[in-house]
Amino acid sequence: MAKKSKIRPRVDMPMQDPTVRCTNFREVALGYSREQAMLEASRCLQCKTPTCQSGCPVEVDCKGFIRAVARGDIETAYGIIKETNSLPAVCGRVCPQENQCEGHCKLAPTGKPIAIGRLERFVSDSYYAKNPCDAITGRDDCPMLREDLKVAAIGSGPSSLTVAGYLAARGIKVTVFEALHELGGVLTYGIPEFRLPKSIVHTEVEFLKKQGVEFLTNQVGGMTVTIDDLFAQGYKAVFIGVGAGLPKFLNIPGESLIGVYSANEFLTRVNLMKGYRFPEYDTPVPLGKHVAVFGGGNVAMDAARTALRLGAEKVSIVYRRTKNEMPARREELEHALEEGVCLECLAQPLAFEGDDAGNLTGIRLQRMELGEPDESGRCRPCCIEGETYVLPVDLAVLALGTGPNPVLLNATPELKQTKWGYIDGDDQTGETSIPMVFAGGDIVTGSATVVMAMGAGRRAAKVIARRLLGEE
Amino acid sequence: MPNTIVKKKGLIPGRVSEMIISAPEIATKARPGNFVVLRLSPQGERIPLTIADTDPQAGTITIVYMVLGKTTAMLEKLVQGDDILDVCGPLGKPTRLDKVGTVICVGGGTGIAAMHHIAKGHHRVGNRVVAIIGARSKDLLLFEKELASFCDEVLVATDDGSYGHKGFVTEVLAKRLAQDAHVGEVVGVGPVPMMRAVAETTRPFKVRTIVSLNPIMVDGIGMCGACRVTVGGKTRFACVDGPEFDAHSVDFDELMRRLGSFREQEQASYNTYCECHG
């Protein structure tokens, strides 16, 4: 391996200035120019046995596409990425690359891995308008869709979109059933505009539509349409990608005070319903002067940064452990701090406090310290006896994770569940206790990442294609 | 097909209307107690409305709404033949319809329409159904005729005494419970103070009492937690755990407070709409 000193640093990606961006919802990271992308790609060692690809849940041929970028052949690079990844413009933005492709890069130990995510983003952004069929098949015409082998996907988040892309490319007709009025699942209601512009999601969905994928909105899996209905309508396989959207609460006193919101509600009002443009859009959004966000994951970062953009004077992330144990991506945490989000670490909420009218006025917190590592390997947070204090806030957002949504599961009692209430799917195929019914994404694993859900969709789609087309 | 308004009827001029909407899939699937979420424009909010009736053969559902804010005011502007942008459903858990003998269904205001579908369900499973409906005055009373077509009794209360008992539905309910020891269940649908009063009226009689709650909702499919209510000390989501709950365990004070969460914005939005659209 080359000596540390000889490796050029990663090419920085231009960003919106923190003092400006915290007042708008426009995208924070601005993306590479062609020159920057080629320069970054030229750092790639082109390893004989690349490890980056195996670090990617959807198996993008990173080495191949980076080689094409290095010589300025963006078109070829796009074709290579799109062969395995239905949502490259999304992945280039929201994947935890540092743990996946980039984490497995041979340069990772030097601290200067190839910026694979940024390159993926550059390539897909450059080829928005490209003919979708050409990208996958090298031909102008899409494969003829087999209506007789049609497949249903419930939910329109990353796992279902991946299933749709994979099968459509192989000529199988897919219909996606979405309960909300907009497509994209968590990409639309969960991830804010400043991290993933909705236009990117729309573009990826349009791409799938051009490939012949059918999308139906306002269709609630288990209510408007059941799994039995789908088989009765001639679908040969069903993929369940309904995510895990049921928000968790702390179950402490005062949680129903006005001013206490789940991150899902807060973000749905803003992202899906465009509440930040109220009254032009009809859905109001809670505005706080002093905001506390509970949790240390990416959703907590998104909620805190959103509150800041809505005009909060002070936004604090309250976390039981310290900054070092937060599960959020480092980049997201850094962006939040740059924008002025404060950290209230080693603090655990005990109770919400309110006024006589039922409005939130503060949160009583328990001061914590780190003890010995627990089973998760992280230091256990322990109470410092007697040390409690009140943080005055008028808005609290709980980003504590989510559980399985019960709607489809209640309607489908024969679907075997795990002891935590998620769908019990085969590790390798995603097939559930009902033959030809597959599941993937958060409804199987619990809250995870976009690309993990895509990986699950890809695994299931491979099996579905093999069974329906008789390929081995 | 796309959520077309098949028929619209003003029930209380300018305030309460009934709409029959073409929605074949929902009409087939909807059970008493279910609701739908509507959205009227690309900038619009999502609002929940209880399904007042269905006609699976015709492929239609019936909704009844009171003009209370911007979205219902916009709904009131639509006419027969117009399409509703989004109709999502059926949502919520259907009413538990056990054969218990006599069921008293109490309805107030537009809640009478929602109660109608539940009462119909109880009638279908063979219960004896007594409807007690109330309004401020006779001309504000809804669905009396429809209820009379299948209910064993329809009792009326008006605040001003213009029709039926002068006073509240709960007075009629209390009298009835005192006379009849065989009431197996009471259902209350209406404004929160009325549902709370129904709960307090039936409590001493120890009769199973169900209320259909109407908290603020956003998605209606169990994703946001906006509609959380405290029932028996536990946090429940009205959209997926309800909307019907045991009346004796509901924290009505909290429900009332939470319903006011966005009152200022809602009022401002409605006022702006009224100024611009008369």
XYZ file of N, CA and C in Angstrom, chain A residues 59-280:
666
model
N -24.474 -4.068 -4.103
C -23.362 -4.588 -4.911
C -23.000 -3.722 -6.120
N -22.927 -2.427 -5.923
C -22.513 -1.564 -7.031
C -21.054 -1.874 -7.389
N -20.756 -1.989 -8.695
C -19.394 -2.217 -9.171
C -18.647 -0.884 -9.081
N -18.196 -0.578 -7.867
C -17.591 0.731 -7.618
C -16.331 0.919 -8.460
N -15.501 -0.121 -8.471
C -14.237 -0.025 -9.208
C -14.498 0.309 -10.677
N -15.459 -0.372 -11.245
C -15.778 -0.187 -12.663
C -16.280 1.214 -12.964
N -17.199 1.689 -12.158
C -17.768 3.004 -12.483
C -16.767 4.127 -12.192
N -15.929 3.918 -11.178
C -14.937 4.962 -10.858
C -13.885 5.047 -11.975
N -13.538 3.884 -12.537
C -12.582 3.877 -13.652
C -13.145 4.701 -14.819
N -14.440 4.513 -15.079
C -15.073 5.251 -16.177
C -15.105 6.756 -15.879
N -15.380 7.113 -14.628
C -15.397 8.537 -14.260
C -14.006 9.141 -14.444
N -12.989 8.383 -14.053
C -11.616 8.898 -14.119
C -11.241 9.287 -15.539
N -11.803 8.539 -16.513
C -11.452 8.913 -17.897
C -12.530 9.800 -18.515
N -13.465 10.258 -17.683
C -14.463 11.227 -18.148
C -15.645 10.602 -18.868
N -15.748 9.281 -18.804
C -16.851 8.598 -19.486
C -18.017 8.403 -18.510
N -18.749 9.471 -18.312
C -19.799 9.470 -17.291
C -20.952 8.556 -17.704
N -21.162 8.466 -19.003
C -22.263 7.646 -19.503
C -22.066 6.174 -19.141
N -20.879 5.690 -19.381
C -20.580 4.298 -19.032
C -20.693 4.105 -17.526
N -20.182 5.073 -16.790
C -20.245 4.983 -15.327
C -21.697 4.846 -14.874
N -22.571 5.632 -15.483
C -23.988 5.588 -15.098
C -24.593 4.222 -15.378
N -24.279 3.687 -16.553
C -24.793 2.359 -16.914
C -24.363 1.313 -15.898
N -23.114 1.396 -15.472
C -22.584 0.418 -14.513
C -23.321 0.528 -13.175
N -23.516 1.754 -12.698
C -24.192 1.931 -11.405
C -25.630 1.448 -11.504
N -26.291 1.866 -12.564
C -27.729 1.596 -12.692
C -28.016 0.099 -12.885
N -26.992 -0.645 -13.288
C -27.184 -2.091 -13.425
C -27.628 -2.725 -12.117
N -27.122 -2.214 -11.013
C -27.469 -2.852 -9.738
C -28.204 -1.912 -8.793
N -28.181 -0.620 -9.059
C -28.768 0.316 -8.107
C -29.883 1.120 -8.762
N -31.120 0.911 -8.294
C -32.268 1.617 -8.878
C -32.314 3.080 -8.446
N -31.636 3.441 -7.370
C -31.786 4.792 -6.817
C -30.431 5.446 -6.544
N -29.569 5.536 -7.550
C -28.213 6.033 -7.269
C -28.153 7.471 -6.769
N -29.032 8.331 -7.268
C -28.983 9.727 -6.830
C -29.384 9.832 -5.361
N -30.238 8.890 -4.915
C -30.625 8.856 -3.502
C -29.461 8.315 -2.677
N -28.912 7.186 -3.116
C -27.823 6.550 -2.357
C -26.600 7.456 -2.256
N -26.313 8.165 -3.319
C -25.161 9.063 -3.300
C -25.306 10.141 -2.251
N -26.536 10.346 -1.797
C -26.794 11.398 -0.801
C -26.979 10.875 0.615
N -27.696 9.774 0.761
C -28.078 9.400 2.131
C -27.449 8.110 2.655
N -26.683 7.392 1.837
C -26.062 6.162 2.350
C -24.997 6.498 3.395
N -24.859 5.633 4.386
C -23.715 5.786 5.301
C -22.478 5.196 4.639
N -21.951 5.900 3.659
C -20.856 5.353 2.850
C -19.638 4.993 3.692
N -19.425 5.764 4.755
C -18.230 5.526 5.574
C -18.220 4.124 6.180
N -19.412 3.516 6.333
C -19.452 2.153 6.865
C -19.545 1.117 5.750
N -19.880 1.573 4.547
C -20.130 0.600 3.491
C -19.032 0.670 2.440
N -19.351 1.073 1.217
C -18.315 1.076 0.171
C -17.021 1.734 0.654
N -17.141 2.949 1.163
C -15.940 3.700 1.544
C -15.250 3.080 2.755
N -16.061 2.484 3.619
C -15.501 1.821 4.795
C -14.675 0.604 4.411
N -15.003 0.000 3.254
C -14.279 -1.180 2.795
C -13.190 -0.833 1.792
N -13.064 0.446 1.465
C -12.034 0.893 0.508
C -10.660 0.611 1.111
N -9.705 0.174 0.267
C -8.364 -0.155 0.788
C -7.676 1.070 1.377
N -8.152 2.253 0.967
C -7.558 3.477 1.505
C -8.203 3.917 2.825
N -9.254 3.197 3.238
C -9.973 3.604 4.450
C -9.058 3.718 5.669
N -8.124 2.746 5.856
C -7.259 2.850 7.049
C -6.389 4.112 7.060
N -6.176 4.715 5.902
C -5.369 5.938 5.853
C -6.207 7.168 6.180
N -7.524 6.947 6.267
C -8.406 8.082 6.537
C -8.752 8.850 5.272
N -8.330 8.349 4.122
C -8.603 9.047 2.869
C -9.230 8.134 1.821
N -10.303 7.428 2.184
C -10.917 6.532 1.193
C -11.468 7.339 0.024
N -11.640 6.649 -1.116
C -12.235 7.305 -2.287
C -13.656 7.738 -1.909
N -14.043 8.942 -2.344
C -15.382 9.460 -2.024
C -16.405 8.829 -2.974
N -16.654 7.547 -2.755
C -17.488 6.777 -3.690
C -18.911 7.332 -3.739
N -19.432 7.698 -2.571
C -20.794 8.237 -2.516
C -20.911 9.526 -3.324
N -19.944 10.396 -3.176
C -19.991 11.675 -3.884
C -19.886 11.447 -5.396
N -19.080 10.450 -5.765
C -18.929 10.152 -7.198
C -20.218 9.551 -7.749
N -20.828 8.699 -6.967
C -22.095 8.086 -7.398
C -23.142 9.175 -7.618
N -23.160 10.128 -6.677
C -24.096 11.237 -6.781
C -23.812 12.067 -8.035
N -22.535 12.337 -8.269
C -22.173 13.142 -9.441
C -22.641 12.460 -10.724
N -22.361 11.172 -10.811
C -22.699 10.437 -12.032
C -24.208 10.426 -12.250
N -24.971 10.115 -11.203
C -26.421 10.009 -11.419
C -27.041 11.377 -11.678
N -26.546 12.416 -11.000
C -27.081 13.757 -11.248
C -26.806 14.200 -12.690
N -25.685 13.736 -13.237
C -25.313 14.134 -14.597
C -26.178 13.439 -15.638
N -26.793 12.317 -15.250
C -27.531 11.535 -16.236
C -29.002 11.378 -15.959
N -29.546 12.378 -15.330
C -30.977 12.388 -15.055
C -31.836 12.038 -16.245
N -31.510 12.685 -17.364
C -32.431 12.643 -18.497
C -32.205 11.443 -19.398
N -31.283 10.607 -19.026
C -30.947 9.502 -19.907
C -32.083 8.500 -20.040
N -32.201 7.946 -21.211
C -33.211 6.920 -21.461
C -33.036 5.761 -20.478
N -34.072 5.472 -19.729
C -33.937 4.461 -18.677
C -33.607 3.076 -19.203
N -34.136 2.711 -20.337
C -33.904 1.358 -20.853
C -32.468 1.219 -21.314
N -31.995 2.252 -21.983
C -30.647 2.250 -22.505
C -29.643 2.026 -21.383
N -29.908 2.676 -20.255
C -28.971 2.591 -19.134
C -28.817 1.158 -18.651
N -29.909 0.412 -18.718
C -29.870 -0.932 -18.159
C -29.548 -1.982 -19.210
N -30.140 -1.826 -20.375
C -30.026 -2.894 -21.365
C -29.097 -2.544 -22.514
N -28.703 -1.253 -22.579
C -27.879 -0.850 -23.700
C -28.693 -0.698 -24.978
N -30.015 -0.780 -24.845
C -30.887 -0.608 -26.010
C -31.933 0.447 -25.707
N -32.505 1.029 -26.766
C -33.485 2.092 -26.564
C -34.816 1.575 -26.034
N -35.149 0.337 -26.436
C -36.464 -0.174 -26.040
C -36.370 -0.994 -24.767
N -37.333 -0.759 -23.900
C -37.375 -1.519 -22.658
C -37.767 -2.954 -22.978
N -37.381 -3.898 -22.115
C -37.848 -5.268 -22.335
C -39.368 -5.310 -22.273
N -39.972 -6.159 -23.048
C -41.437 -6.289 -23.026
C -41.870 -6.730 -21.637
N -42.834 -6.040 -21.094
C -43.260 -6.400 -19.757
C -44.234 -7.568 -19.807
N -43.970 -8.525 -18.955
C -44.837 -9.702 -18.879
C -45.956 -9.425 -17.882
N -47.144 -9.087 -18.385
C -48.294 -8.840 -17.509
C -48.727 -10.126 -16.819
N -48.475 -11.265 -17.486
C -48.904 -12.549 -16.919
C -48.054 -12.951 -15.713
N -46.945 -12.253 -15.530
C -46.089 -12.574 -14.376
C -46.065 -11.410 -13.384
N -47.127 -10.620 -13.366
C -47.072 -9.377 -12.601
C -46.839 -9.594 -11.094
N -46.138 -8.625 -10.529
C -45.743 -8.686 -9.120
C -46.241 -7.405 -8.429
N -46.713 -7.546 -7.188
C -47.171 -6.382 -6.425
C -46.140 -6.043 -5.358
N -45.906 -4.759 -5.165
C -45.054 -4.312 -4.062
C -45.883 -3.373 -3.199
N -45.921 -3.645 -1.903
C -46.714 -2.815 -0.998
C -45.787 -1.832 -0.290
N -46.079 -0.552 -0.438
C -45.193 0.493 0.074
C -44.317 0.965 -1.073
N -43.987 2.246 -1.099
C -43.182 2.748 -2.226
C -41.856 3.327 -1.760
N -41.346 2.802 -0.676
C -40.047 3.243 -0.170
C -38.909 2.566 -0.905
N -37.686 2.728 -0.403
C -36.513 2.246 -1.124
C -36.511 0.749 -1.443
N -37.044 -0.093 -0.547
C -36.992 -1.532 -0.843
C -37.912 -1.871 -2.007
N -39.135 -1.349 -1.996
C -40.074 -1.633 -3.090
C -39.593 -1.050 -4.412
N -39.018 0.154 -4.360
C -38.544 0.773 -5.600
C -37.425 -0.067 -6.208
N -36.617 -0.678 -5.341
C -35.547 -1.536 -5.830
C -36.115 -2.802 -6.477
N -37.110 -3.386 -5.809
C -37.776 -4.564 -6.370
C -38.339 -4.219 -7.747
N -39.007 -3.069 -7.829
C -39.636 -2.652 -9.084
C -38.588 -2.476 -10.177
N -37.487 -1.819 -9.841
C -36.438 -1.574 -10.825
C -35.807 -2.866 -11.311
N -35.534 -3.749 -10.384
C -34.876 -5.012 -10.736
C -35.768 -5.854 -11.648
N -37.043 -5.969 -11.271
C -37.945 -6.830 -12.041
C -38.314 -6.207 -13.386
N -38.536 -4.900 -13.388
C -38.902 -4.239 -14.651
C -37.783 -4.400 -15.675
N -36.545 -4.340 -15.194
C -35.419 -4.492 -16.104
C -35.385 -5.886 -16.711
N -36.032 -6.830 -16.040
C -36.064 -8.200 -16.552
C -37.410 -8.525 -17.190
N -38.184 -7.476 -17.428
C -39.408 -7.667 -18.198
C -40.620 -8.084 -17.394
N -40.561 -7.963 -16.078
C -41.722 -8.334 -15.259
C -42.463 -7.067 -14.844
N -43.769 -7.093 -15.023
C -44.602 -5.940 -14.674
C -44.746 -5.838 -13.151
N -44.498 -4.663 -12.615
C -44.647 -4.462 -11.169
C -45.651 -3.339 -10.912
N -46.536 -3.567 -9.944
C -47.435 -2.511 -9.487
C -47.079 -2.194 -8.047
N -46.859 -0.918 -7.766
C -46.494 -0.482 -6.418
C -47.720 0.168 -5.772
N -48.085 -0.294 -4.588
C -49.237 0.236 -3.853
C -48.744 1.105 -2.701
N -49.097 2.379 -2.720
C -48.646 3.313 -1.677
C -49.847 3.854 -0.904
N -49.728 3.875 0.426
C -50.846 4.323 1.266
C -51.000 5.851 1.253
N -49.884 6.566 1.169
C -49.967 8.034 1.178
C -50.272 8.559 -0.222
N -50.385 9.877 -0.327
C -50.692 10.458 -1.631
C -49.434 10.732 -2.455
N -48.273 10.619 -1.827
C -47.006 10.836 -2.536
C -46.191 9.550 -2.503
N -45.347 9.366 -3.508
C -44.516 8.167 -3.581
C -43.158 8.412 -2.923
N -42.522 7.327 -2.517
C -41.156 7.428 -2.000
C -40.994 6.974 -0.559
N -42.102 6.797 0.155
C -42.014 6.339 1.544
C -41.154 7.275 2.375
N -40.238 6.693 3.125
C -39.430 7.483 4.053
C -38.586 8.534 3.315
N -38.277 8.278 2.049
C -37.489 9.253 1.276
C -38.266 10.550 1.141
N -39.604 10.437 1.162
C -40.461 11.604 0.970
C -40.917 12.209 2.294
N -41.431 11.377 3.205
C -41.955 11.949 4.435
C -40.883 12.128 5.492
N -39.798 11.354 5.390
C -38.838 11.345 6.490
C -37.624 12.223 6.287
N -36.989 12.129 5.131
C -35.708 12.806 4.936
C -35.956 14.221 4.412
N -35.407 15.228 5.082
C -35.694 16.614 4.681
C -35.096 16.992 3.336
N -35.722 17.970 2.759
C -35.343 18.538 1.462
C -33.855 18.931 1.425
N -33.331 19.454 2.547
C -31.952 19.952 2.519
C -30.925 18.824 2.452
N -31.399 17.584 2.698
C -30.488 16.444 2.620
C -30.780 15.611 1.372
N -32.061 15.547 1.013
C -32.455 14.798 -0.178
C -33.615 15.547 -0.845
N -33.326 16.354 -1.849
C -34.410 17.096 -2.500
C -35.469 16.131 -3.055
N -36.727 16.510 -2.880
C -37.810 15.649 -3.353
C -37.764 15.471 -4.864
N -37.187 16.444 -5.566
C -37.104 16.322 -7.027
C -36.265 15.106 -7.423
N -35.294 14.763 -6.578
C -34.461 13.582 -6.851
C -35.321 12.322 -6.760
N -36.136 12.254 -5.726
C -37.008 11.092 -5.550
C -37.987 11.005 -6.721
N -38.556 12.156 -7.097
C -39.495 12.162 -8.222
C -38.830 11.653 -9.488
N -37.593 12.104 -9.703
C -36.888 11.702 -10.918
C -36.678 10.190 -10.948
N -36.271 9.640 -9.803
C -36.045 8.186 -9.754
C -37.358 7.439 -9.989
N -38.451 7.969 -9.438
C -39.756 7.325 -9.624
C -40.189 7.434 -11.093
N -39.984 8.607 -11.680
C -40.331 8.788 -13.103
C -39.571 7.807 -13.975
N -38.338 7.603 -13.636
C -37.481 6.652 -14.346
C -38.130 5.266 -14.329
N -38.608 4.868 -13.152
C -39.253 3.551 -13.037
C -40.565 3.523 -13.821
N -41.283 4.640 -13.819
C -42.538 4.694 -14.593
C -42.246 4.484 -16.070
N -41.156 5.101 -16.540
C -40.797 4.940 -17.952
C -40.442 3.501 -18.266
N -39.995 2.777 -17.252
C -39.689 1.365 -17.456
C -40.945 0.506 -17.400
N -42.090 1.135 -17.150
C -43.350 0.390 -17.149
C -43.863 0.015 -15.775
N -43.210 0.509 -14.721
C -43.712 0.210 -13.368
C -44.968 1.049 -13.120
N -45.988 0.409 -12.554
C -47.242 1.103 -12.278
C -47.274 1.517 -10.805
N -47.716 2.740 -10.536
C -47.786 3.230 -9.154
C -49.224 3.606 -8.809
N -49.730 3.099 -7.704
C -51.079 3.457 -7.249
C -50.962 4.070 -5.856
N -51.474 5.295 -5.699
C -51.418 5.944 -4.392
C -52.730 5.755 -3.629
N -52.764 6.160 -2.380
C -53.945 6.031 -1.500
C -54.410 4.590 -1.355
N -53.486 3.654 -1.465
C -53.829 2.233 -1.355
C -53.166 1.703 -0.093
N -53.975 1.467 0.938
C -53.416 1.034 2.212
C -53.347 -0.492 2.245
N -52.128 -1.011 2.309
C -51.939 -2.465 2.362
C -52.632 -3.028 3.596
N -53.491 -4.005 3.392
C -54.221 -4.599 4.508
C -55.597 -3.984 4.688
N -55.820 -2.800 4.115
C -57.135 -2.157 4.254
C -57.785 -2.000 2.871
N -57.219 -1.123 2.031
C -57.773 -0.958 0.684
C -57.543 -2.237 -0.119
N -56.375 -2.822 0.094
C -56.026 -4.027 -0.661
C -55.300 -4.992 0.275
N -55.765 -6.262 0.283
C -55.116 -7.248 1.145
C -54.240 -8.160 0.281
N -53.428 -8.955 0.944
C -52.557 -9.868 0.198
C -53.401 -10.888 -0.569
N -54.480 -11.356 0.044
C -55.384 -12.276 -0.665
C -55.948 -11.620 -1.921
N -56.349 -10.349 -1.797
C -56.872 -9.624 -2.972
C -55.853 -9.652 -4.111
N -54.594 -9.415 -3.753
C -53.563 -9.305 -4.784
C -53.393 -10.616 -5.544
N -53.374 -11.736 -4.803
C -53.256 -13.021 -5.496
C -54.514 -13.275 -6.333
N -55.677 -12.864 -5.784
C -56.926 -13.041 -6.540
C -56.907 -12.204 -7.820
N -56.200 -11.080 -7.777
C -56.118 -10.224 -8.966
C -55.044 -10.691 -9.951
N -54.420 -11.820 -9.624
C -53.488 -12.408 -10.591
C -52.021 -12.092 -10.360
N -51.710 -11.399 -9.259
C -50.296 -11.147 -8.980
C -49.647 -12.473 -8.591
N -48.461 -12.707 -9.115
C -47.793 -13.991 -8.881
C -46.915 -13.954 -7.628
N -46.520 -12.765 -7.227
C -45.716 -12.623 -6.009
C -46.029 -11.255 -5.402
N -45.837 -11.181 -4.090
C -46.075 -9.918 -3.388
C -44.823 -9.586 -2.577
N -44.370 -8.364 -2.683
C -43.266 -7.904 -1.846
C -43.813 -6.888 -0.848
N -43.543 -7.104 0.425
C -44.009 -6.179 1.458
C -42.834 -5.297 1.879
N -42.962 -4.019 1.598
C -41.910 -3.072 1.997
C -42.554 -1.876 2.666
N -43.281 -2.155 3.731
C -44.087 -1.095 4.340
C -43.329 -0.301 5.397
N -42.059 -0.646 5.619
C -41.284 0.125 6.579
C -41.744 -0.090 8.014
N -41.113 0.620 8.917
C -41.490 0.558 10.332
C -41.747 1.992 10.753
N -42.990 2.396 10.647
C -43.260 3.819 10.830
C -43.895 4.208 12.142
N -44.239 3.237 12.977
C -44.968 3.565 14.206
C -44.023 4.224 15.210
N -44.259 5.508 15.536
C -43.281 6.195 16.379
C -43.275 5.688 17.823
N -42.083 5.734 18.417
C -41.960 5.322 19.825
C -42.019 6.571 20.706
N -42.577 6.402 21.882
C -42.637 7.492 22.851
C -41.880 7.078 24.107
N -41.633 8.039 24.996
C -40.844 7.754 26.197
C -41.677 7.164 27.313
N -43.015 7.407 27.243
C -43.913 6.995 28.322
C -43.495 7.581 29.663
N -43.276 8.883 29.656
C -42.982 9.597 30.897
C -44.052 10.672 31.077
N -44.202 11.221 32.275
C -45.266 12.200 32.507
C -45.162 13.413 31.580
N -46.315 13.898 31.165
C -46.372 15.130 30.389
C -46.165 14.960 28.893
N -46.125 13.710 28.453
C -45.799 13.481 27.048
C -46.897 13.960 26.088
N -48.113 14.137 26.612
C -49.179 14.578 25.722
C -49.409 16.089 25.790
N -48.491 16.796 26.428
C -48.597 18.259 26.440
C -48.494 18.794 25.013
N -49.107 19.954 24.797
C -49.015 20.572 23.467
C -47.604 21.097 23.300
N -46.934 20.635 22.246
C -45.537 21.005 22.049
C -44.629 19.791 22.045
N -45.188 18.614 22.353
C -44.394 17.385 22.300
C -44.816 16.607 21.051
N -43.871 16.352 20.175
C -44.172 15.698 18.898
C -43.226 14.534 18.663
N -43.715 13.542 17.920
C -42.797 12.510 17.435
C -42.048 13.118 16.254
N -40.842 12.625 16.015
C -40.081 13.117 14.868
C -40.846 12.828 13.585
N -41.539 11.692 13.557
C -42.310 11.364 12.358
C -43.384 12.407 12.069
N -44.077 12.840 13.131
C -45.115 13.856 12.897
C -44.479 15.171 12.452
N -43.452 15.571 13.192
C -42.774 16.841 12.897
C -42.257 16.833 11.455
N -41.570 15.756 11.086
C -40.972 15.694 9.747
C -42.027 15.484 8.662
N -43.083 14.725 8.970
C -44.148 14.522 7.982
C -44.838 15.851 7.682
N -45.119 16.615 8.731
C -45.747 17.921 8.515
C -44.877 18.794 7.621
N -43.567 18.713 7.826
C -42.664 19.569 7.059
C -42.380 18.983 5.670
N -41.946 17.722 5.625
C -41.459 17.158 4.357
C -42.584 16.767 3.408
N -43.520 15.971 3.922
C -44.595 15.480 3.049
C -45.624 16.562 2.784
N -46.033 17.262 3.855
C -47.135 18.215 3.733
C -46.652 19.641 3.471
N -45.348 19.815 3.386
C -44.754 21.128 3.085
C -45.195 22.212 4.079
N -45.287 21.819 5.344
C -45.753 22.744 6.369
C -44.866 23.967 6.533
N -43.598 23.866 6.097
C -42.709 25.031 6.230
C -43.139 26.139 5.285
N -44.080 25.818 4.376
C -44.585 26.862 3.484
C -46.008 27.269 3.863
N -46.450 26.925 5.102
C -47.740 27.378 5.615
C -47.720 28.914 5.652
N -48.757 29.645 5.235
C -50.092 29.164 4.874
C -50.303 28.878 3.386
N -49.230 28.974 2.578
C -49.386 28.613 1.170
C -49.825 27.143 1.085
